[in-house]
Short mmCIF file of C-alpha atoms and ligand atoms in Angstrom, two decimals:
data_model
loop_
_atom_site.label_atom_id
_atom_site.label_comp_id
_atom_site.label_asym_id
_atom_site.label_seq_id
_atom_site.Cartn_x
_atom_site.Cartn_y
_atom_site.Cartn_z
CA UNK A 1 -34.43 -4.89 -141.61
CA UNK A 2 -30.51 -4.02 -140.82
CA UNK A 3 -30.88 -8.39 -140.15
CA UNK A 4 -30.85 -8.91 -143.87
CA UNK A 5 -27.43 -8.57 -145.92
CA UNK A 6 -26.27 -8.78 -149.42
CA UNK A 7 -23.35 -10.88 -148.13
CA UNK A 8 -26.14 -13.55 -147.16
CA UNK A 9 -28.33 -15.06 -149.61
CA UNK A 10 -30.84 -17.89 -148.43
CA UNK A 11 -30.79 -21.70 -149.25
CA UNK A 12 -29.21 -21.94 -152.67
CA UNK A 13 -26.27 -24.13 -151.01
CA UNK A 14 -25.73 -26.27 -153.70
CA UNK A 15 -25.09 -24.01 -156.34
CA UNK A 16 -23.19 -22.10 -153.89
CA UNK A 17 -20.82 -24.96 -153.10
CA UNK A 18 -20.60 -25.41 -157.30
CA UNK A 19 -19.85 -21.79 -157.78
CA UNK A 20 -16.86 -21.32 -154.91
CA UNK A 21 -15.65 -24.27 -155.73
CA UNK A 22 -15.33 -23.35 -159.30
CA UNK A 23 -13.84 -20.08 -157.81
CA UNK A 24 -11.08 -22.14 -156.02
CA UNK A 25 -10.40 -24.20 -158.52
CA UNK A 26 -9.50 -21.39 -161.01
CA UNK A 27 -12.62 -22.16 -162.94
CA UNK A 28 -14.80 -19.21 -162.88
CA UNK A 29 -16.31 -18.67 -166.80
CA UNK A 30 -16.35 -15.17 -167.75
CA UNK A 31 -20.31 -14.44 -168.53
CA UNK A 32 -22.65 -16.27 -166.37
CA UNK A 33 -26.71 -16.89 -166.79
CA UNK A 34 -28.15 -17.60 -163.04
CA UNK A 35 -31.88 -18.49 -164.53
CA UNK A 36 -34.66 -19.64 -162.47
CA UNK A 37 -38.48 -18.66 -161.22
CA UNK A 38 -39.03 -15.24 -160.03
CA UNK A 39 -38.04 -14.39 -156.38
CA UNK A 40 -36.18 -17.80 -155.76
CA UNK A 41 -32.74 -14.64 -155.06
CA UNK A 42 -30.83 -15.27 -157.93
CA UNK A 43 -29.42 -11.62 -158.35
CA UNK A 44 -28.64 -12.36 -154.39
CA UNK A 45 -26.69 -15.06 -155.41
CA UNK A 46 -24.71 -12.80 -158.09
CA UNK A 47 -24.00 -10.79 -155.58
CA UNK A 48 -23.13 -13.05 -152.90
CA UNK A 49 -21.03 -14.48 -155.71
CA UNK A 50 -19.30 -10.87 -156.53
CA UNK A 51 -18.39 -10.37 -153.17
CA UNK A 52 -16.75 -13.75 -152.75
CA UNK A 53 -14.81 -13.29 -155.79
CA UNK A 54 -13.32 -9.96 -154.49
CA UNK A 55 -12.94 -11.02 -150.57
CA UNK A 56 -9.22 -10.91 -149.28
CA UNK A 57 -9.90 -13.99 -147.47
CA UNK A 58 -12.40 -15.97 -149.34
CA UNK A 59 -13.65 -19.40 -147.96
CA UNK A 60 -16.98 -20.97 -148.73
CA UNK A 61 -18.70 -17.84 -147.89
CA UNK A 62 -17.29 -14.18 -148.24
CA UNK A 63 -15.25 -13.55 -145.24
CA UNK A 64 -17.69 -10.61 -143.72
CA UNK A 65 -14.92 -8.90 -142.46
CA UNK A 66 -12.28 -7.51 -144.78
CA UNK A 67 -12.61 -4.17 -146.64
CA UNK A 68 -13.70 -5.61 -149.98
CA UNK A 69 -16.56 -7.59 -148.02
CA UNK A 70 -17.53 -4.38 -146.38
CA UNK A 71 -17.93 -2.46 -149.51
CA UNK A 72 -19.88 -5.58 -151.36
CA UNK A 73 -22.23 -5.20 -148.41
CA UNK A 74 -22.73 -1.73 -148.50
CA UNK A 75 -23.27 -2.51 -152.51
CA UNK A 76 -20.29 0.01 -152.30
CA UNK A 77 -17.64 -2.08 -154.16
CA UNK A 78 -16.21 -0.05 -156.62
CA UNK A 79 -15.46 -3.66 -158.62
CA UNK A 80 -19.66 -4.73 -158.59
CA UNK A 81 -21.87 -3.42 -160.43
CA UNK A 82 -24.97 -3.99 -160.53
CA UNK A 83 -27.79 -3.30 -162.87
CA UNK A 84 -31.45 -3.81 -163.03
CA UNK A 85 -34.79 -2.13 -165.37
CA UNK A 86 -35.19 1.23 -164.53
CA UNK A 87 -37.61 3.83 -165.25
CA UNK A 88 -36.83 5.56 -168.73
CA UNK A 89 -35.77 8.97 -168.27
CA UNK A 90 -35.58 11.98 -170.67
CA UNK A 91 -32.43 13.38 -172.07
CA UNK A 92 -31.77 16.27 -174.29
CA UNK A 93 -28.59 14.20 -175.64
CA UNK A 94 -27.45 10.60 -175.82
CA UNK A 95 -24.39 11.72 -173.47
CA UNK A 96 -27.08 13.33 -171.21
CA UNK A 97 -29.28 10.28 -171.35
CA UNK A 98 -26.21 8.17 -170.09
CA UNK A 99 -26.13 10.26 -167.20
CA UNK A 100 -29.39 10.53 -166.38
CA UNK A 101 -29.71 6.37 -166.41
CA UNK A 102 -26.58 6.13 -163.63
CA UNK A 103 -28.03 8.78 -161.24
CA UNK A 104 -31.07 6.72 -161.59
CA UNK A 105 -29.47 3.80 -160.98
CA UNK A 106 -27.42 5.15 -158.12
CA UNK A 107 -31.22 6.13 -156.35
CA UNK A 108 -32.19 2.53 -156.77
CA UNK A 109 -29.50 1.46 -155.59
CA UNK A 110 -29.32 3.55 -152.51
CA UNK A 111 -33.14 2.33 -151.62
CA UNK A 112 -31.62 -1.34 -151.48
CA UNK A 113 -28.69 -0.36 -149.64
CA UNK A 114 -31.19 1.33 -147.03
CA UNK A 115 -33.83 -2.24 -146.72
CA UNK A 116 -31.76 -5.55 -148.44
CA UNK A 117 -35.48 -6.60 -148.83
CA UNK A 118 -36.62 -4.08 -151.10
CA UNK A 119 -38.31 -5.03 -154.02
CA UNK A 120 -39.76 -3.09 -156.78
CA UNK A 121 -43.97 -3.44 -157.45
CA UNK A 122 -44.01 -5.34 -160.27
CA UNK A 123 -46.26 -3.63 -162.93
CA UNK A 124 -43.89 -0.31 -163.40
CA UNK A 125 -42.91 0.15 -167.11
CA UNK A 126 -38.99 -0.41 -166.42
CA UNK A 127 -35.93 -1.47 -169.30
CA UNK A 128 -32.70 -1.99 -169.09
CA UNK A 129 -32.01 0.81 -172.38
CA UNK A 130 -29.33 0.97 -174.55
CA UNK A 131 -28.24 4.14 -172.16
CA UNK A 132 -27.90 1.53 -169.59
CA UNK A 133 -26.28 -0.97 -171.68
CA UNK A 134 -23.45 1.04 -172.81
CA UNK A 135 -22.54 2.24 -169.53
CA UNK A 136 -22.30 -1.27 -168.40
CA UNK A 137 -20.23 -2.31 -171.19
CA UNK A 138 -17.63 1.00 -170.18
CA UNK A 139 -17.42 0.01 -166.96
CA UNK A 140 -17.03 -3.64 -167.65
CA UNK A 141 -14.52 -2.59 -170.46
CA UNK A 142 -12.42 -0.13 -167.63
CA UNK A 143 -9.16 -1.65 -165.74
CA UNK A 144 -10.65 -2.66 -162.52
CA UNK A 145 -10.18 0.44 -159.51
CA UNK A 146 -9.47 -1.75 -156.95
CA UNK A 147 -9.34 -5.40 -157.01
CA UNK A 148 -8.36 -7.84 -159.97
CA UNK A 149 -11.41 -8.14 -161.54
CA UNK A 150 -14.70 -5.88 -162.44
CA UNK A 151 -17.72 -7.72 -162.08
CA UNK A 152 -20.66 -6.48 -163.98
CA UNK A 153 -24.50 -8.28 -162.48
CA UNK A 154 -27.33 -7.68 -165.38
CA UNK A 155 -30.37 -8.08 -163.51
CA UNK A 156 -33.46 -9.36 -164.97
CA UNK A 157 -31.48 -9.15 -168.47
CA UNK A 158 -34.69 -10.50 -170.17
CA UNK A 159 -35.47 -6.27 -169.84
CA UNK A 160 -33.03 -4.82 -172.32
CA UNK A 161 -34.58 -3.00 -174.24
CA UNK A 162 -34.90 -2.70 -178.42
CA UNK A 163 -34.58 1.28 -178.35
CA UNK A 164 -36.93 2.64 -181.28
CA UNK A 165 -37.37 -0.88 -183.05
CA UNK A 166 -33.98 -0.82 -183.29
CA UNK A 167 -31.98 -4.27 -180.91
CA UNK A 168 -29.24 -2.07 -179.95
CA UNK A 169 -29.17 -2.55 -176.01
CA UNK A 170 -29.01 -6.36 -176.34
CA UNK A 171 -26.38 -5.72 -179.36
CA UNK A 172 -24.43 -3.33 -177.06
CA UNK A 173 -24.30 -6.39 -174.42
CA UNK A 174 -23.89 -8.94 -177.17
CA UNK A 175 -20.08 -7.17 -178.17
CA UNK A 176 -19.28 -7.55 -173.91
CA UNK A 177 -20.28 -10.95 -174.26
CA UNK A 178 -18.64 -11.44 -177.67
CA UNK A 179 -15.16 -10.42 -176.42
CA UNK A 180 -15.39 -10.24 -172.48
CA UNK A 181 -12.23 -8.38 -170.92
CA UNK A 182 -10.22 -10.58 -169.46
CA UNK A 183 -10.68 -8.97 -165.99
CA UNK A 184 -14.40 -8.70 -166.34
CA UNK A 185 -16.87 -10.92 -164.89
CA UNK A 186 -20.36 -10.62 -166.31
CA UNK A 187 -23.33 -12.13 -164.87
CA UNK A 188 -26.88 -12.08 -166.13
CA UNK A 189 -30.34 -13.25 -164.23
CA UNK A 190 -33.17 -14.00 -165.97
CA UNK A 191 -36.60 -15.87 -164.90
CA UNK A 192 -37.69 -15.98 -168.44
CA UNK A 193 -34.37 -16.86 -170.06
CA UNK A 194 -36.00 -17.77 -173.28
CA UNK A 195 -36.90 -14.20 -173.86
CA UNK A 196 -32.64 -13.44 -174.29
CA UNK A 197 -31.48 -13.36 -177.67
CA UNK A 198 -29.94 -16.74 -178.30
CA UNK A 199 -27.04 -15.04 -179.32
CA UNK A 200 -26.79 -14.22 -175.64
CA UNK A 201 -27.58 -16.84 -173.93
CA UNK A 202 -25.07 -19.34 -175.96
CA UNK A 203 -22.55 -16.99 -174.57
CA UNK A 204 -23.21 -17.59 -171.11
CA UNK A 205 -23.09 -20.78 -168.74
CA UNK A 206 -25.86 -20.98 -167.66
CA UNK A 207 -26.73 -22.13 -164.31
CA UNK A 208 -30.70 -22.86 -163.17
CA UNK A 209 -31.31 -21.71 -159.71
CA UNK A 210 -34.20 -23.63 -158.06
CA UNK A 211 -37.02 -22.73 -155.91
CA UNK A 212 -36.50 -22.36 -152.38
CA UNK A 213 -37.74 -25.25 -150.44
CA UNK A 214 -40.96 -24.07 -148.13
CA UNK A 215 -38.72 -23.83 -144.89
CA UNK A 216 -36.40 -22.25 -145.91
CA UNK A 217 -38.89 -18.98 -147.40
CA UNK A 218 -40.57 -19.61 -143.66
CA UNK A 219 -37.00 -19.39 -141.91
CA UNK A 220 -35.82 -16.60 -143.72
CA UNK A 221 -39.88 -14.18 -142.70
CA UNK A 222 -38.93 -15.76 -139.51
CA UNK A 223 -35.37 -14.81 -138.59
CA UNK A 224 -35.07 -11.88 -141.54
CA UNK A 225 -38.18 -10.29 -141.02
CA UNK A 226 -39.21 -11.53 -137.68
CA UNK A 227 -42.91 -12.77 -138.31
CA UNK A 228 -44.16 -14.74 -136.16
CA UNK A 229 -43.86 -18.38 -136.68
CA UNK A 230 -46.99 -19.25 -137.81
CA UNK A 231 -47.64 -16.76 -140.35
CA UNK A 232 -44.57 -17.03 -141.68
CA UNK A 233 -45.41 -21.25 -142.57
CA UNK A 234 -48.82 -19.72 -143.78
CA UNK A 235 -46.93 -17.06 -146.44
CA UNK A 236 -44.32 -20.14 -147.14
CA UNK A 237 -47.01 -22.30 -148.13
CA UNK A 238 -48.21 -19.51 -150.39
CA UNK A 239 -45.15 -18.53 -151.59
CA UNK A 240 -43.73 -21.52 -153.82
CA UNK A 241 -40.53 -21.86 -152.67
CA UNK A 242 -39.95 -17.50 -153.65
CA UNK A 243 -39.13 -15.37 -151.09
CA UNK A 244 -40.20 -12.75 -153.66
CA UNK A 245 -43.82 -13.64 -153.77
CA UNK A 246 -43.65 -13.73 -149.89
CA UNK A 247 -42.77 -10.15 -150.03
CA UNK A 248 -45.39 -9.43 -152.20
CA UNK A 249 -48.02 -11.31 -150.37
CA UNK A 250 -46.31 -9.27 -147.23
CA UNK A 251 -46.94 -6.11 -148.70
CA UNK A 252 -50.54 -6.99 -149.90
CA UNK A 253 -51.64 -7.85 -146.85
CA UNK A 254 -50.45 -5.25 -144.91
CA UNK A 255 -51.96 -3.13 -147.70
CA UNK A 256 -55.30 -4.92 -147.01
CA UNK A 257 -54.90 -4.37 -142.97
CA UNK A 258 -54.18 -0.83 -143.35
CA UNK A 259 -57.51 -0.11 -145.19
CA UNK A 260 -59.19 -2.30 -143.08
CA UNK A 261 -58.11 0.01 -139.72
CA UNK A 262 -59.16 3.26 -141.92
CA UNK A 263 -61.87 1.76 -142.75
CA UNK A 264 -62.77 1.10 -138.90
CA UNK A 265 -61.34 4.67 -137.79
CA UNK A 266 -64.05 5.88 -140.18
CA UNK A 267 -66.75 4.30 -139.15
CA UNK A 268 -66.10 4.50 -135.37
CA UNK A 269 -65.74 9.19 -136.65
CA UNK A 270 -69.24 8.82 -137.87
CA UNK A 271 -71.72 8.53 -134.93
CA UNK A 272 -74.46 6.24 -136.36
CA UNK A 273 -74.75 2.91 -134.51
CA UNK A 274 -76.29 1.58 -137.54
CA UNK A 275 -72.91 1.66 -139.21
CA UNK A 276 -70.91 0.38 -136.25
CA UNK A 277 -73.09 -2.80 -136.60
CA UNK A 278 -72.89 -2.78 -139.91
CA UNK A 279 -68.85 -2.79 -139.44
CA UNK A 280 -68.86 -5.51 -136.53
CA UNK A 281 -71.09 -7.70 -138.40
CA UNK A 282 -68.11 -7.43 -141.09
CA UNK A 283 -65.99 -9.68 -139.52
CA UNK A 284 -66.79 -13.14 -138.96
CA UNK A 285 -67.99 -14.32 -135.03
CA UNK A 286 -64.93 -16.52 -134.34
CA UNK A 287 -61.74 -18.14 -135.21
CA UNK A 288 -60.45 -14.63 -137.17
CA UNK A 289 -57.80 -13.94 -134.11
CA UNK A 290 -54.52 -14.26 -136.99
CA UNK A 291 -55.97 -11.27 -139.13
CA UNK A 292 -57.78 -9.39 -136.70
CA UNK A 293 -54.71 -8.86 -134.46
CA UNK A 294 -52.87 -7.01 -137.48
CA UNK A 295 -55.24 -4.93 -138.41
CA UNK A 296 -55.71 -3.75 -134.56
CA UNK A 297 -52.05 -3.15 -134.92
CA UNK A 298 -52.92 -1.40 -137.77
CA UNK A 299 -55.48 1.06 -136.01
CA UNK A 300 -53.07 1.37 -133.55
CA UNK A 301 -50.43 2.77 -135.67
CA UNK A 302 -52.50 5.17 -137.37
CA UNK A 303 -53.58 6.53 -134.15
CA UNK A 304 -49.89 6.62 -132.51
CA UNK A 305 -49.03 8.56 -135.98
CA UNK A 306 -51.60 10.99 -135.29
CA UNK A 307 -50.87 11.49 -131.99
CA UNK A 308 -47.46 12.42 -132.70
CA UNK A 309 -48.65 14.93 -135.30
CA UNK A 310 -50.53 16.14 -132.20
CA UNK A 311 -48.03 16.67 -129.73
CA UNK A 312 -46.56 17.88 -132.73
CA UNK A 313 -43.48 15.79 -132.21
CA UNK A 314 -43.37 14.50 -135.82
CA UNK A 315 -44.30 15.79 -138.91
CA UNK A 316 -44.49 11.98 -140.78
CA UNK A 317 -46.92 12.18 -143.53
CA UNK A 318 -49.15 9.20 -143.07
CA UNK A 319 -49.58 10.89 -139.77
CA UNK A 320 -50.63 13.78 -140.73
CA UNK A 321 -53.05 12.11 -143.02
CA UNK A 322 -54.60 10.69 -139.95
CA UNK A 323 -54.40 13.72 -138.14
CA UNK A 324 -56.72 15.53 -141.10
CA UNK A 325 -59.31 12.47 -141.40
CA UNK A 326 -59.62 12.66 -137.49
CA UNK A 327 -60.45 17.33 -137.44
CA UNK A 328 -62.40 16.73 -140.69
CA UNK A 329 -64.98 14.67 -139.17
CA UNK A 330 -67.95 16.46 -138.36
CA UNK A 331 -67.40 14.97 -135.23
CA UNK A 332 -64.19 15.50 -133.98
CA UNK A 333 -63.47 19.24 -132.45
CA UNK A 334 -60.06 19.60 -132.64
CA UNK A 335 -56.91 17.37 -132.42
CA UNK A 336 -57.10 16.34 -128.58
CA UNK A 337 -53.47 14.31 -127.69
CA UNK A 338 -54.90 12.80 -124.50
CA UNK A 339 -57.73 11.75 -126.33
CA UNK A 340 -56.02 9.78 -128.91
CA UNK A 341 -53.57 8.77 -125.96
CA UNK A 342 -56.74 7.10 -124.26
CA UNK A 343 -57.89 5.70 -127.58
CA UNK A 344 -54.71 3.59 -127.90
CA UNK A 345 -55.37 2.19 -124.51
CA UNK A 346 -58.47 1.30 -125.81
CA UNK A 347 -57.31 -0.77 -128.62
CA UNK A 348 -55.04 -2.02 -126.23
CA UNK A 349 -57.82 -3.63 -124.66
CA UNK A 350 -59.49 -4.44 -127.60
CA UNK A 351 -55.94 -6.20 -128.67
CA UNK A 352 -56.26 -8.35 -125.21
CA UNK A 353 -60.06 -9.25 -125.54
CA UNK A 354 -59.18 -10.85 -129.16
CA UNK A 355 -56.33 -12.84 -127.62
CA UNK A 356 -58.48 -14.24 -125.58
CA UNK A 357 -60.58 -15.42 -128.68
CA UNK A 358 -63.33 -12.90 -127.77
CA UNK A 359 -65.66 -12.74 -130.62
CA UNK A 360 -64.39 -10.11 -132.56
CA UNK A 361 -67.81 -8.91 -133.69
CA UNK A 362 -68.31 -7.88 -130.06
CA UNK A 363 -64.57 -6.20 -130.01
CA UNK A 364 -65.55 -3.99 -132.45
CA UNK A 365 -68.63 -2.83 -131.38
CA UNK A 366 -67.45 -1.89 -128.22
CA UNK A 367 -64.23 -0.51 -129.60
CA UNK A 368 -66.15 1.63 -132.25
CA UNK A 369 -68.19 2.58 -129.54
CA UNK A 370 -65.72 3.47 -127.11
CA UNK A 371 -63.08 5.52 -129.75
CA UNK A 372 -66.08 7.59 -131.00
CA UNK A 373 -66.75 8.52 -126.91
CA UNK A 374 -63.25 9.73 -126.89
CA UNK A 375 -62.23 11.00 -130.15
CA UNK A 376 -65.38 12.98 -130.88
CA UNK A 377 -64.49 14.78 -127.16
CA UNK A 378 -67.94 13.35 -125.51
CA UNK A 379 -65.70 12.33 -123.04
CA UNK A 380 -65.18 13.57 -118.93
CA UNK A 381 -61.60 13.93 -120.79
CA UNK A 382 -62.84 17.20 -122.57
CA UNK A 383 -62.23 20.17 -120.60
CA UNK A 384 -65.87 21.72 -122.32
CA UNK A 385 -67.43 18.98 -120.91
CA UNK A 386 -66.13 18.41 -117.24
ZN1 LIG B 1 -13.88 -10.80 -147.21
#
């Protein structure tokens, strides 16, 4: 996803046109709220607004090309800083806490510098601690290393955490706020800004950031993470104008069409027909070409990952997962390359009899069929048997 960059943030254009022109203009307030629903990219924005602020040759968009805007897009910029809920750690000391919290953050940090579309599963117990909240205000508080300004983005700042039913991370945010540096630039996102102290949030501007519009969530699966066209209107539809629930909804379902192909490798290991029709009669007769596509896809991955393991040319570890279902079947002899090689083929064909709106019921009956032949060595393939 190398597409993707924190130098490019999607729609948004009016508040981006309010914001550099507000930049131009000398008129930049010192703490900034960016509120709005989940997923609509307002800590994008921040950033896209952080970088702007510290380009050499700013215009309406950060210049790409100078050093500051390669840092900013490497979220390298010794002048941004960004921070979001992390895990808690455990420290010994308060000092050693502090620590702990940046090398943490640093982590997260490198996992979004690696995929710009990384997002966290929602569900993990994360904070933004007083750790966290004091480290921010130090660097906010330091004379900026390399540009005129430090610019400080609080992420989700509805997360600060009360530490032991005590408010001290939002009152360790609340003095930055109180008495910003005059070099500091502080910006805060928030979907549920009614869960800030109001302390904090009358200290900010605050600026509402809307939802994307359904084209422009479908452009950005489209040219960002290259679905196909008409899957990515289907996720837009779903999506509400967030980009963020698209991701999720991306991640579900591929979730869904990777235990779907397990779930099809298994029963094509176990040689009772029973099951096989069992597993055809599964899917529906016609009209499931979208879906059914994927998770061939899917059972073609798995396969390709096990035949690597095989050839032992990689030692990934959902490959070798596959590689262990496939010798612990009763079934399966031993871990036979060509074999798996032929099985791919097979899916292959599978792949091409579903494009041409066979009825998938029939695909995987015959598939089944034809990857228990081969995988379980009953094949002309197998040296024991030719
Ligand atoms: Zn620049």
């Amino acid at each position: 996803m190398s597409h993707a960059s924190y130098l490019h943030v999607t729609g948004q254009e009016a508040i981006k046109r309010a914001l550099s022109r507000a930049l131009r203009e000398g008129r930049i307030p010192q703490t900034l709220l960016l509120h709005g629903p989940r997923g609509v990219g307002k800590q994008r924005l921040a950033l896209w607004f952080a970088a702007l602020a510290q380009c050499e040759r700013p215009d309406d968009e950060p210049c790409g090309r100078c050093p500051s805007c390669r840092l900013a897009a490497r979220l390298e910029h010794p002048d941004i800083h960004w921070f979001f809920p992390t895990a808690r750690p455990r420290a010994t000391s308060p000092e050693a806490l502090r620590e702990k919290i940046e090398e943490i953050r640093a982590e997260e940090l490198e996992e979004r510098r690696a995929d710009p579309t990384y997002t966290r599963s929602l569900g993990e117990p994360v904070g933004i601690y007083l750790a966290a909240a004091q480290n921010l205000r130090s660097l906010a508080s330091a004379r900026p290393a390399a540009s005129r300004r430090t610019i400080v983005i609080i992420g989700d700042a509805e997360a600060l955490v009360p530490q032991e039913a005590s408010p001290d991370a939002a009152n360790a945010l609340l003095k930055l706020l109180e008495e910003p540096p005059l070099t500091s630039l502080i910006m805060l996102t928030s979907a549920v800004p009614g869960a800030l102290l109001p302390t904090i949030r009358s200290r900010c501007l605050a600026m509402r950031v809307p939802p994307l519009s359904e084209d422009e969530v479908a452009n950005f699966l489209r040219t960002e993470l290259k679905r196909p066209a008409r899957e990515a209107e289907h996720l837009a539809r779903r999506a509400h104008g967030s980009i963020g629930r698209a991701l999720e909804l991306l991640r579900e379902e591929a979730q869904q069409n990777r235990e779907e192909a397990e779930h099809l490798l298994e029963a094509a290991l176990v040689a009772d027909p029973l099951r096989t029709l069992e597993t055809a009669h599964g899917y529906r007769p016609f009209g499931a070409r979208g879906g059914f596509l994927e998770v061939l896809d899917e059972l073609q991955a798995l396969l390709s990952e096990a035949l690597a393991v095989a050839v032992s040319a990689a030692t990934d570890a959902r490959g070798a997962a596959t590689a262990a279902k496939l010798v612990s079947s009763p079934s399966v002899q031993k871990l036979d390359a060509s074999a798996i090689a032929q099985a791919i083929l097979a899916i292959d064909r599978a792949r091409s009899m579903a494009e041409g709106n066979v009825n998938p019921q029939l695909i995987v009956a015959t598939l089944l069929g034809r990857l228990r032949t081969l995988l379980s060595g009953s094949e002309p393939t197998d040296p024991r048997v030719r």
